[in-house]
Short mmCIF file of C-alpha atoms and ligand atoms in Angstrom, two decimals:
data_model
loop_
_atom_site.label_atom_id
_atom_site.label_comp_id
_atom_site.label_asym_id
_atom_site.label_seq_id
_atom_site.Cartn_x
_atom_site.Cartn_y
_atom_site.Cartn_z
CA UNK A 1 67.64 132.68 89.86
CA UNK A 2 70.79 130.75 89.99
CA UNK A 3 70.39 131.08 93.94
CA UNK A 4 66.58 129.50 93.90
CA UNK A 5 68.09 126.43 91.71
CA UNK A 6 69.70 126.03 95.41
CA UNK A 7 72.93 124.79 96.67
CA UNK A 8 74.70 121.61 94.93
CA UNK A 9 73.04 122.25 91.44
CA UNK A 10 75.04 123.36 88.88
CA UNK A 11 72.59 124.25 86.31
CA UNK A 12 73.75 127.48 85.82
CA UNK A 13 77.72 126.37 85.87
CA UNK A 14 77.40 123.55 83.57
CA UNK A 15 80.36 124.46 80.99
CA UNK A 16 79.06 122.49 78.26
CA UNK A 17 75.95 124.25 78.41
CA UNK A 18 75.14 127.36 76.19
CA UNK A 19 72.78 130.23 76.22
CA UNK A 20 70.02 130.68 74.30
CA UNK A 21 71.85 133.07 72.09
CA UNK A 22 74.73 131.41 71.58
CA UNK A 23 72.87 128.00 70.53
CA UNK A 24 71.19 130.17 68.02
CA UNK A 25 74.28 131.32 66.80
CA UNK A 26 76.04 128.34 66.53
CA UNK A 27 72.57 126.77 64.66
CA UNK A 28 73.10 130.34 62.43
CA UNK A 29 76.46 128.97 61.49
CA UNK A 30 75.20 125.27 60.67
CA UNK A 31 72.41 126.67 58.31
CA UNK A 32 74.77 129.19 56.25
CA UNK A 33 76.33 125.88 54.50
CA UNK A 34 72.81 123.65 54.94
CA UNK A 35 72.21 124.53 50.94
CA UNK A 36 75.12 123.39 49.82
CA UNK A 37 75.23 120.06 52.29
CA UNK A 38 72.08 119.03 50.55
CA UNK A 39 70.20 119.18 54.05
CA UNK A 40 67.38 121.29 52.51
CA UNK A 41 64.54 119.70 51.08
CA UNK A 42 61.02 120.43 49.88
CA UNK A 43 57.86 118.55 50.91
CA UNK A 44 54.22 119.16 49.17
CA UNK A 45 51.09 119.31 51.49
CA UNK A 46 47.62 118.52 49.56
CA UNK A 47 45.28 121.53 49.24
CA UNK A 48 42.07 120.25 48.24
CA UNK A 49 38.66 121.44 47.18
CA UNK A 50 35.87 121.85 49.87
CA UNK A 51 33.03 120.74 47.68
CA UNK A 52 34.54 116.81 46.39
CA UNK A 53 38.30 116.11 47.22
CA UNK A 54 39.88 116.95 44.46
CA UNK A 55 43.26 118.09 44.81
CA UNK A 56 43.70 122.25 44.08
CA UNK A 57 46.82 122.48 44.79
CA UNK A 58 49.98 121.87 46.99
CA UNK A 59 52.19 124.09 49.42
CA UNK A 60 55.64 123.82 49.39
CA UNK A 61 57.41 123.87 53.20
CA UNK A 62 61.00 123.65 53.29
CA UNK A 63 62.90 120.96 55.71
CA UNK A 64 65.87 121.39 57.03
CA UNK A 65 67.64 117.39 58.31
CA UNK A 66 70.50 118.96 60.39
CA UNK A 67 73.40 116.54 60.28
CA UNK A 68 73.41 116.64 64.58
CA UNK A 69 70.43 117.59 65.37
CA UNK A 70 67.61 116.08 62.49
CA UNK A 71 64.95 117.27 61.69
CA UNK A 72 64.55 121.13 62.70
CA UNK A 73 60.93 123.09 61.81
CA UNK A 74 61.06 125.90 59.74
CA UNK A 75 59.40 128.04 62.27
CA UNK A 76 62.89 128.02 64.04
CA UNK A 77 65.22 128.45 61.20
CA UNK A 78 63.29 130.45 59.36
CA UNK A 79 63.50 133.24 61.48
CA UNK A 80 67.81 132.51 61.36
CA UNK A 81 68.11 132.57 57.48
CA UNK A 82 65.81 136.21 57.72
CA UNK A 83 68.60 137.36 60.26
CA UNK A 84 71.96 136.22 58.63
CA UNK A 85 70.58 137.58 55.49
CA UNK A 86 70.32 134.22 53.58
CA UNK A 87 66.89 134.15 53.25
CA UNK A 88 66.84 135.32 49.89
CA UNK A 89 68.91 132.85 48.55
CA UNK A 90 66.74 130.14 50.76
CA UNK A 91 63.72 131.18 49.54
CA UNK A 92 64.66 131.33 45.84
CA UNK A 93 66.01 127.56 46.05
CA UNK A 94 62.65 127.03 47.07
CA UNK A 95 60.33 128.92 44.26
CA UNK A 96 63.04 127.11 41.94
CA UNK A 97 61.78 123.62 43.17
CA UNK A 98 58.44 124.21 43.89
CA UNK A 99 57.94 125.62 40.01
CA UNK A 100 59.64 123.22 38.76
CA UNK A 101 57.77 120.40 40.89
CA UNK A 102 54.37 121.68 39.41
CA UNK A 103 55.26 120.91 35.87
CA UNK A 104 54.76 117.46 37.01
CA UNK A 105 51.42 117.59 37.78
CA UNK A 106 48.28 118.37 36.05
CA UNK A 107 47.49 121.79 34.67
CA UNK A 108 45.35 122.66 36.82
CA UNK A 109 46.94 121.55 39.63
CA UNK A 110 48.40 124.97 41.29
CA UNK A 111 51.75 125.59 43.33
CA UNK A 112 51.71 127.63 47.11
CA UNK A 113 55.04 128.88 47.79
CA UNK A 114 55.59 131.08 50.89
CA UNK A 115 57.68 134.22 50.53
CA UNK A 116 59.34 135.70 53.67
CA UNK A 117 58.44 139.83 54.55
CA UNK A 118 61.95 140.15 53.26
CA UNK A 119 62.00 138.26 50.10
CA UNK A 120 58.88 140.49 49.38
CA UNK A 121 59.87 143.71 50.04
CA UNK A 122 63.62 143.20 48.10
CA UNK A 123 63.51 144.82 45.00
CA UNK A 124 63.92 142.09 43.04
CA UNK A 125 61.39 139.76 43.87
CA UNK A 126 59.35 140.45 40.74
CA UNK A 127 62.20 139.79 38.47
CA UNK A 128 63.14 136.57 40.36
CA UNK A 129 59.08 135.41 40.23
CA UNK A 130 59.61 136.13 36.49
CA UNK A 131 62.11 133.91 35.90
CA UNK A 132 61.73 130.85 37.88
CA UNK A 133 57.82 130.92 35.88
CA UNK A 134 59.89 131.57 32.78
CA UNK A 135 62.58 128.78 33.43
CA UNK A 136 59.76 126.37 34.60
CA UNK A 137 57.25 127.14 31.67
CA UNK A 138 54.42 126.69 33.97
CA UNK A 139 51.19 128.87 33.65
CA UNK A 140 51.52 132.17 36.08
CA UNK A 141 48.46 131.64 37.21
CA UNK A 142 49.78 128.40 38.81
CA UNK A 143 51.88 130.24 41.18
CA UNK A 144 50.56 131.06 44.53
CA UNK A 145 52.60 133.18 46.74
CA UNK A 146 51.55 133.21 50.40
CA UNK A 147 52.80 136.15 52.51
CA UNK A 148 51.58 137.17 55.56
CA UNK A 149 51.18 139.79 57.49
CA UNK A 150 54.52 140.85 58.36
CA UNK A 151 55.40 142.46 54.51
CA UNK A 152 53.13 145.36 55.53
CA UNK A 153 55.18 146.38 58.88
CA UNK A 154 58.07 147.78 56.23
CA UNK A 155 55.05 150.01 54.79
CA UNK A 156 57.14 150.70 51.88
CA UNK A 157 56.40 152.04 48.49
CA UNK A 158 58.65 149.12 47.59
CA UNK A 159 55.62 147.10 48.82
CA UNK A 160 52.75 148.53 47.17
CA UNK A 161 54.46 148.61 44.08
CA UNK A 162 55.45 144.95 44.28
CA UNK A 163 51.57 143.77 44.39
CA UNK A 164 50.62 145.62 41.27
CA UNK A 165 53.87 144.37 39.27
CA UNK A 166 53.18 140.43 40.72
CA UNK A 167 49.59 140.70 39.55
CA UNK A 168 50.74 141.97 36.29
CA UNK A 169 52.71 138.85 36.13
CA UNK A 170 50.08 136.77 36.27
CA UNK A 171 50.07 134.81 39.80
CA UNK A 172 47.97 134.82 42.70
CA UNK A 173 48.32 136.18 46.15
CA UNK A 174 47.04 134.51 49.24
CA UNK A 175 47.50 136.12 52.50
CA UNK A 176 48.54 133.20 54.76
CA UNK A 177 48.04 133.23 59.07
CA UNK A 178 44.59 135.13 58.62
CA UNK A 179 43.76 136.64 61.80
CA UNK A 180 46.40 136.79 63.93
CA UNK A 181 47.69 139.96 62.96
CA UNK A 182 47.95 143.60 64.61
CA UNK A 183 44.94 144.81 61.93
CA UNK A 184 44.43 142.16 59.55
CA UNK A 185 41.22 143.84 58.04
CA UNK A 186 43.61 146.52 57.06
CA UNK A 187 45.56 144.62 55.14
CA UNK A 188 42.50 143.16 53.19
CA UNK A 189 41.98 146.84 51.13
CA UNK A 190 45.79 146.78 51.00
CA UNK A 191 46.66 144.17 48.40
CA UNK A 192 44.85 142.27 45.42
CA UNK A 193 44.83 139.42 47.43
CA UNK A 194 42.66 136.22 45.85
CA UNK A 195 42.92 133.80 48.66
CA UNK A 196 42.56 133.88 52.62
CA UNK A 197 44.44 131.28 54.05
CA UNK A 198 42.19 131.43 57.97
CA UNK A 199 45.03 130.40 60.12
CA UNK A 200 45.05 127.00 62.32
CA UNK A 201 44.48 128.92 65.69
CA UNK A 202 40.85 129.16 64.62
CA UNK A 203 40.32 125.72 62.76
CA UNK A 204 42.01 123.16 64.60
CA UNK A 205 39.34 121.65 67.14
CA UNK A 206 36.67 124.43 66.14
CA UNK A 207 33.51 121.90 66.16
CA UNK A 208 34.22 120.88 69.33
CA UNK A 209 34.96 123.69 71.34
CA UNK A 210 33.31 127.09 71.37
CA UNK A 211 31.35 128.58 68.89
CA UNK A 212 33.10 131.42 69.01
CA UNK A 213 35.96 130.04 66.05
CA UNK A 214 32.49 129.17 64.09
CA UNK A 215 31.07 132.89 64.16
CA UNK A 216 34.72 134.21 63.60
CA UNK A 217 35.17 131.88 60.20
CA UNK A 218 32.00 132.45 59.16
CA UNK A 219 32.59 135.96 58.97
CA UNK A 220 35.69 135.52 57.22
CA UNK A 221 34.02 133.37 54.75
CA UNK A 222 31.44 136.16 54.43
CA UNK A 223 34.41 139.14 54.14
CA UNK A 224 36.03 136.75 51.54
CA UNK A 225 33.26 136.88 49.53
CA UNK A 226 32.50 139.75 48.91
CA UNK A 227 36.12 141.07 47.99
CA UNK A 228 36.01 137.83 45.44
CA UNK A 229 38.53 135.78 47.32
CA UNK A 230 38.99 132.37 47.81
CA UNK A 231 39.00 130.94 51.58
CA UNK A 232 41.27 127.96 52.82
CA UNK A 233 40.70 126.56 56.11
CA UNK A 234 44.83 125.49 57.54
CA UNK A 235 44.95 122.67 60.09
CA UNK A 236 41.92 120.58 59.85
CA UNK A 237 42.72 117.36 60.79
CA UNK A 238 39.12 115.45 61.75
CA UNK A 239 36.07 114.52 60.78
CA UNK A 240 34.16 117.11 62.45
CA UNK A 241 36.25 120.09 61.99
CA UNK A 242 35.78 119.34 58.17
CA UNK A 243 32.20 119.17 58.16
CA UNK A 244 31.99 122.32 59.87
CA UNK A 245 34.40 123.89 57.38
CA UNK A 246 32.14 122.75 54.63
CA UNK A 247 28.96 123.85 56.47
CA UNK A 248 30.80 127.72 56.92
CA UNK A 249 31.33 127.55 53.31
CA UNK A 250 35.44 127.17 53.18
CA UNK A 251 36.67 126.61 49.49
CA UNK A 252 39.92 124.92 50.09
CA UNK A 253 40.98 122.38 53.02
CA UNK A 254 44.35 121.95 53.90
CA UNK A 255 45.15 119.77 56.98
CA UNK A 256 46.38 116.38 58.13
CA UNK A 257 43.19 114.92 57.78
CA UNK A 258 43.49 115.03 53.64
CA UNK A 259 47.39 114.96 53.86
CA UNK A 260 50.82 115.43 55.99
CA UNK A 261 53.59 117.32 53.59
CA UNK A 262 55.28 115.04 51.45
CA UNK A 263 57.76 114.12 49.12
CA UNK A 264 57.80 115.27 45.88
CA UNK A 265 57.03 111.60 44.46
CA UNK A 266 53.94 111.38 46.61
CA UNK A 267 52.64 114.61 45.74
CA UNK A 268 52.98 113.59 42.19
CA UNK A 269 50.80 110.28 42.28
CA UNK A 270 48.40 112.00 44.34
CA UNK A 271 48.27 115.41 42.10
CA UNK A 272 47.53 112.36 38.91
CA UNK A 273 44.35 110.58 41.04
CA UNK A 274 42.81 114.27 41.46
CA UNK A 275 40.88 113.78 44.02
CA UNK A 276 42.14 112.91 47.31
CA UNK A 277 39.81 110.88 50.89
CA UNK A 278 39.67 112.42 54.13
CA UNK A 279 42.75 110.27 56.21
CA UNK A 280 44.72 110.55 52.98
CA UNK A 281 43.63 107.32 50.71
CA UNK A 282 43.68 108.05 47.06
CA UNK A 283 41.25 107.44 45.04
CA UNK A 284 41.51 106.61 41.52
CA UNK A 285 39.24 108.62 39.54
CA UNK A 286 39.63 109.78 36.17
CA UNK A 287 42.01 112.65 36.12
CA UNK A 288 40.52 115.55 35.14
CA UNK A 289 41.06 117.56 31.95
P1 C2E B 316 52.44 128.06 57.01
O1 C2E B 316 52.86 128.69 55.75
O2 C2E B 316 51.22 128.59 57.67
O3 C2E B 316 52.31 126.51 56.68
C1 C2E B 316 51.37 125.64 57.26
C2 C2E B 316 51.99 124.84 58.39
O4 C2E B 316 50.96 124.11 59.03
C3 C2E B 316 53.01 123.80 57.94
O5 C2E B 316 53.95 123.67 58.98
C4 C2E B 316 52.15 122.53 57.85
O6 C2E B 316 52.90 121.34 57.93
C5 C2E B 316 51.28 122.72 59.05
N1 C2E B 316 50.02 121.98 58.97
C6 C2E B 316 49.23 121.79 57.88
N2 C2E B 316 48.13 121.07 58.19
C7 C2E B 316 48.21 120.79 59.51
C8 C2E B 316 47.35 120.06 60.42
O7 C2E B 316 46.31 119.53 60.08
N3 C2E B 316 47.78 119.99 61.71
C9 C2E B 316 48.93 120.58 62.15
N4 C2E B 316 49.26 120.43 63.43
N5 C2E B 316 49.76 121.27 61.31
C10 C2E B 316 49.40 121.37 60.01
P2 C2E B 316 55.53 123.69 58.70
O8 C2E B 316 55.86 122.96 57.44
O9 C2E B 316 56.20 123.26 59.95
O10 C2E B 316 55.83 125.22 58.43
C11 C2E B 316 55.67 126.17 59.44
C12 C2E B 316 55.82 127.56 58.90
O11 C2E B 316 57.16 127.78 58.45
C13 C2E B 316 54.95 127.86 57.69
O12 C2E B 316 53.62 128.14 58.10
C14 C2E B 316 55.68 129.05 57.12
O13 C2E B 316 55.34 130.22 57.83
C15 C2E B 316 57.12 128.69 57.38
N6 C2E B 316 57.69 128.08 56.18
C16 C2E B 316 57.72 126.80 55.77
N7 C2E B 316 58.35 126.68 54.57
C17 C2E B 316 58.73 127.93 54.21
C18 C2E B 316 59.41 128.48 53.07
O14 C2E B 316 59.79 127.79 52.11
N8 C2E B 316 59.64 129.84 53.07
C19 C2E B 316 59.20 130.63 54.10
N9 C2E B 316 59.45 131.96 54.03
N10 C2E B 316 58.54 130.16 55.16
C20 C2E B 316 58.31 128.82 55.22
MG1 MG B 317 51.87 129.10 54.05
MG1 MG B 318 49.50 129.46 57.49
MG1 MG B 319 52.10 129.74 59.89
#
């Protein structure tokens, strides 16, 4: 390859560039102190009802603002802090925030917080649930915790046993990326889920291209049903795609088109107007009880 670059270039010679690996390393490195730099934050995307606009709830998605480098998504460090082993400690700041954040709002107002395959299948995830609910005094049934499909490739007892002791806590389980796994019907009968989360890949643009992301949502809808769970529709961001999500049936809209993920202060004003216009205006209704 360094041949075909041809002669003259020095692509492959350029000392000041690294590999792939060892610019994931070096990022590795950066994120180990990120907590403690105060370069972690948590933003609060609007989850709102299907029938009205009323907000249901919010999903917490950490940020990282590397010092160098800004802003850096969470689909790329995320997958670090699960390999250096500090996810656990990431993803606990996070439940501790997100909890706490929720108190703000109204009580029926619910919290989404995303737990990592490994954060689920540790041991002590239950006790750690426990306590951040305990420490935050919010209602269990507040809590959302999305997982997807990746806790049930460790297939271990660890992991069945961990559904029935969450549920005994009291807070819901939504099983988030719906559809892109290896068997995701599988999964369904697996776990007491009470929320689908259909993933983007079959949302985003779905009125105006084939019907084929139609048929497959509607039978989602359909499936969800059924097993008594609730269906959310990620990554709607226009008109049409949300008119077609409330023609299938979808409970729950999450997308650009009702709100980007914001700051805690935002999410708080809009959380206290309730209800929540497509392109993001509030309006100012009457909270509800
Ligand atoms: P996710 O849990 O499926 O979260 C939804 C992602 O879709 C978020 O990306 C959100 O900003 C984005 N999104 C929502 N609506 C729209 C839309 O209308 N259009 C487009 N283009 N995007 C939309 P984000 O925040 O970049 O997070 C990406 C993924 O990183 C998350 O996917 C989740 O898997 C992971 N993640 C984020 N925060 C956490 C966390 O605290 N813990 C763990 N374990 N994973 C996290
Ligand atoms: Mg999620
Ligand atoms: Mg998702
Ligand atoms: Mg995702």
């Amino acid at each position: 390859a360094a041949k075909a670059a041809g002669r003259g270039k020095h692509c492959f010679y350029e000392p000041s560039m690294h590999s792939e690996a060892s610019k994931r390393q070096l990022l590795e490195n950066d994120l180990r102190g990120a907590l403690e730099r105060n370069e972690l934050s948590v933003v609060y995307q609007p989850v709102v009802r299907a029938a009205g606009e009323e907000v249901a709830g919010f999903e917490a998605l950490v940020r990282w603002k590397h010092p160098k480098q800004g802003d850096i998504s969470p689909t790329r460090f995320i997958p670090l802090a699960e390999e250096c082993g500090m996810i656990g400690k990431l993803g606990e700041w996070v439940l501790e925030q997100a909890v706490h954040a929720a108190r703000e709002w109204p009580d029926h107002v619910r919290i989404a917080v995303n737990l990592s395959p490994i954060q689920f299948n540790d041991p002590k995830i239950v006790e750690t649930v426990g306590l951040a609910l305990q420490r935050s005094g919010i209602r269990p049934s507040r809590l959302e915790l999305e997982i997807t499909e990746g806790v049930f490739l460790a297939d271990s007892d660890v992991t069945d046993g961990t559904f029935a002791r969450l549920k005994e806590l009291g807070v819901r389980l939504a099983l988030d990326d719906f559809g892109t796994g290896y068997s995701s019907l599988g999964y369904l009968k697996k776990a007491p889920f009470d929320k689908i989360k259909i993933d983007q890949s079959f949302v985003r643009g779905a009125a105006s291209t084939s019907s084929r992301n139609a048929a497959i949502i509607r039978a989602i809808v359909t499936l969800a049903e059924s097993l008594g769970m609730d269906t959310v529709a990620e990554g709607v961001e226009t008109h049409d795609d949300l008119q077609l999500m409330r023609d299938l049936g979808v409970s729950q809209i999450q997308g650009y088109i009702f709100g980007r993920p914001s700051a805690l202060e935002d999410a708080t004003d809009l959380a206290s107007a309730s209800s929540v216009e497509a392109d993001g205006h509030q309006c100012l209704r009457e909270p509800r009880q």
